[in-house]
mmCIF file of C-alpha atoms in Angstrom:
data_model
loop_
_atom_site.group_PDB
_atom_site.id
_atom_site.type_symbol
_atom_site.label_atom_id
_atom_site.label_comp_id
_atom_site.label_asym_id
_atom_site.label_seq_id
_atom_site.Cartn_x
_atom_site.Cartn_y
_atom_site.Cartn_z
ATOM 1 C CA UNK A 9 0.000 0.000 0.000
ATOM 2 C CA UNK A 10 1.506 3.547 -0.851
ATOM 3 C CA UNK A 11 1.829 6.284 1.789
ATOM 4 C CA UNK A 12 -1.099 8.198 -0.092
ATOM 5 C CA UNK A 13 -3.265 5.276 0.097
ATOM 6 C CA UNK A 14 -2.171 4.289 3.695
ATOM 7 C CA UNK A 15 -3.047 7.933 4.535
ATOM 8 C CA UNK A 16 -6.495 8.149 3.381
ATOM 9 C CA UNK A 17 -7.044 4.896 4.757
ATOM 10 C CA UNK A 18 -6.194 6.514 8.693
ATOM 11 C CA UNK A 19 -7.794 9.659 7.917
ATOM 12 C CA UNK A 20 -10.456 9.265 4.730
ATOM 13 C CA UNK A 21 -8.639 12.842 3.584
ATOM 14 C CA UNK A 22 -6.712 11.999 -0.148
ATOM 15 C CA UNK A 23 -3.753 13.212 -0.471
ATOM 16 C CA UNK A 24 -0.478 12.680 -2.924
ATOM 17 C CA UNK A 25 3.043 11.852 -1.067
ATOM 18 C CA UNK A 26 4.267 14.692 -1.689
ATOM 19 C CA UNK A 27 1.624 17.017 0.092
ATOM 20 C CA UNK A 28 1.939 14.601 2.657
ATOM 21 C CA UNK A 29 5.398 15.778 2.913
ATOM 22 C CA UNK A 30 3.974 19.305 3.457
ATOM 23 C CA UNK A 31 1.288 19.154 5.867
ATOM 24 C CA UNK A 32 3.139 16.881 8.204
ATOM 25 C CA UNK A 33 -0.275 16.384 10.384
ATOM 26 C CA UNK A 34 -0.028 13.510 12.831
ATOM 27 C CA UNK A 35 -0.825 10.907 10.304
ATOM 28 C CA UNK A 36 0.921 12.052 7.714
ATOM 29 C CA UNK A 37 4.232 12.226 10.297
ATOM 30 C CA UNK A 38 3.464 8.539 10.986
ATOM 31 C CA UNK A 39 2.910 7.298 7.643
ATOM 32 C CA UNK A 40 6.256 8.942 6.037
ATOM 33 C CA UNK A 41 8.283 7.543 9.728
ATOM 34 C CA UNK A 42 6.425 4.029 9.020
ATOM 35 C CA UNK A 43 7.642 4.214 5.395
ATOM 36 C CA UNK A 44 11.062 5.475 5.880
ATOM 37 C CA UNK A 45 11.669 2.762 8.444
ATOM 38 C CA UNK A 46 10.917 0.191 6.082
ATOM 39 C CA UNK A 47 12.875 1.466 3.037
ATOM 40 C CA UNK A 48 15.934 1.746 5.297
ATOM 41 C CA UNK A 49 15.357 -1.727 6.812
ATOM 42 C CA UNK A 50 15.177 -3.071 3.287
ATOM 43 C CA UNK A 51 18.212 -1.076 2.074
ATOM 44 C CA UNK A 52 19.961 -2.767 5.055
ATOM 45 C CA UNK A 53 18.975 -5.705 4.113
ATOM 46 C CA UNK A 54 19.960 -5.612 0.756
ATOM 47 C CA UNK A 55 23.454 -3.993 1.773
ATOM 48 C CA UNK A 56 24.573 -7.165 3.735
ATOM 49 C CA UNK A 57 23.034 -9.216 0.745
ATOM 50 C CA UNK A 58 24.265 -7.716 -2.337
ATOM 51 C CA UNK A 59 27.615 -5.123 -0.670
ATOM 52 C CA UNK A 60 27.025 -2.174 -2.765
ATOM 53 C CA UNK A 61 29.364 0.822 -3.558
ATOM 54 C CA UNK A 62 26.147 3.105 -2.782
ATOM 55 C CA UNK A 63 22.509 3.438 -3.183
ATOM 56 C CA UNK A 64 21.031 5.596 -6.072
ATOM 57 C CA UNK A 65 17.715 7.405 -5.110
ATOM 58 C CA UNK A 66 15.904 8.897 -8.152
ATOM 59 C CA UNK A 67 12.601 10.310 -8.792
ATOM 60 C CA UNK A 68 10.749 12.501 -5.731
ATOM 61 C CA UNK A 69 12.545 10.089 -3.225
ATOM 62 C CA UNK A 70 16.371 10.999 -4.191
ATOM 63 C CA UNK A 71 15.065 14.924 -4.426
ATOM 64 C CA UNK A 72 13.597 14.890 -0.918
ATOM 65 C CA UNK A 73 13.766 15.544 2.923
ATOM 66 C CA UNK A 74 11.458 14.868 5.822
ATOM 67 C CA UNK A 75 10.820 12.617 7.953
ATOM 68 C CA UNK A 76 10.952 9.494 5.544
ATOM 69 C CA UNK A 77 14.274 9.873 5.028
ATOM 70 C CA UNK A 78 15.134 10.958 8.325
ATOM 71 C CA UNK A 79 13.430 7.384 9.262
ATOM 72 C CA UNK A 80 15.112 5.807 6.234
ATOM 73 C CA UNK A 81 18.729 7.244 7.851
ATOM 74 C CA UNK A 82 17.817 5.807 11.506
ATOM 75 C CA UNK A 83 16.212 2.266 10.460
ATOM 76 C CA UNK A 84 19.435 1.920 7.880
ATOM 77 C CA UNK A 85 22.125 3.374 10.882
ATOM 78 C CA UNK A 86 20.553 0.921 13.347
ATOM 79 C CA UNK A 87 20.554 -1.817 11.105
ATOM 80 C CA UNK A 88 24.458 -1.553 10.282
ATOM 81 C CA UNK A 89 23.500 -0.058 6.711
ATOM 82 C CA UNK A 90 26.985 2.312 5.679
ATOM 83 C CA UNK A 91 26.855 2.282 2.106
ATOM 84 C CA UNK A 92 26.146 5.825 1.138
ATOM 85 C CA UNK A 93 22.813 6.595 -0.579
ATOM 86 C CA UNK A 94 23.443 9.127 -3.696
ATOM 87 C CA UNK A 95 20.845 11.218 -4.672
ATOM 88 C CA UNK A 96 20.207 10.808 -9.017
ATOM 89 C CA UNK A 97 22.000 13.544 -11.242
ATOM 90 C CA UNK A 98 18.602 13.559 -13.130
ATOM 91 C CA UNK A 99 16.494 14.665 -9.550
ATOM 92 C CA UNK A 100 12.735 13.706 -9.975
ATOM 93 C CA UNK A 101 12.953 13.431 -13.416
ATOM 94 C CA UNK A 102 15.090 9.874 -12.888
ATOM 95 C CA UNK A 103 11.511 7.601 -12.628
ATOM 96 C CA UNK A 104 10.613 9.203 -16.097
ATOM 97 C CA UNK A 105 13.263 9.272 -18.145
ATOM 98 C CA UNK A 106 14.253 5.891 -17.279
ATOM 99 C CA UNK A 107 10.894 4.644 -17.984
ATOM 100 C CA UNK A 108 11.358 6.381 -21.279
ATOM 101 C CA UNK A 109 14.795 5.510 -22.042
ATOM 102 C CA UNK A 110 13.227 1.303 -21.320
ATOM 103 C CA UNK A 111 10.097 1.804 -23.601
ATOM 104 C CA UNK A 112 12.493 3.221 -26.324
ATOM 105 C CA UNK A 113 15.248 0.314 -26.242
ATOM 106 C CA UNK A 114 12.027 -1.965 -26.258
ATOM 107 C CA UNK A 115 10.453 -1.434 -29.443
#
């Protein structure tokens, strides 16, 4: 479930992630904490699994701040993550153009 839909399922208010990431309400604070937590615990995991140079965050993720990634940092630091996470040259645009850049190489 996505943080929009996990929002309007606590509060029956819609609202996209990244006014989420504005208002910080209650809920919204606790579904962007509850989200971060799990991408950093999942980062972790893959760190001791795969030992990557770095993560690469792209699209509104890698451009971001808040308290997701602030949870992200915490769940990764407490779960012995170190590789550093890199934020995408191409900023929010990253999702797109490599959506683009498959659907060309595709056809």
């Amino acid at each position: 479930m996505s943080t929009a839909e996990r929002y309007l399922a606590l509060t029956g208010e819609p609202r996209t992630t990244k006014e989420l990431s504005e208002r910080l309400d209650p809920a919204a604070l606790a579904v962007l904490s509850s989200a971060g937590a799990a991408l950093g615990s999942a980062l972790a995991t893959l760190e001791r699994v795969l030992d990557p140079e770095a993560f690469v965050l792209g699209g509104g993720l890698g451009a971001g701040d808040g308290p997701l990634h602030a949870a992200l940092a915490a769940s990764r630091r407490d779960e012995g993550g170190t590789a550093p996470l890199i934020t995408a040259d191409l900023g929010a645009r990253s999702g797109l153009l490599g959506a683009a850049a498959l659907a060309w190489s595709a056809r």
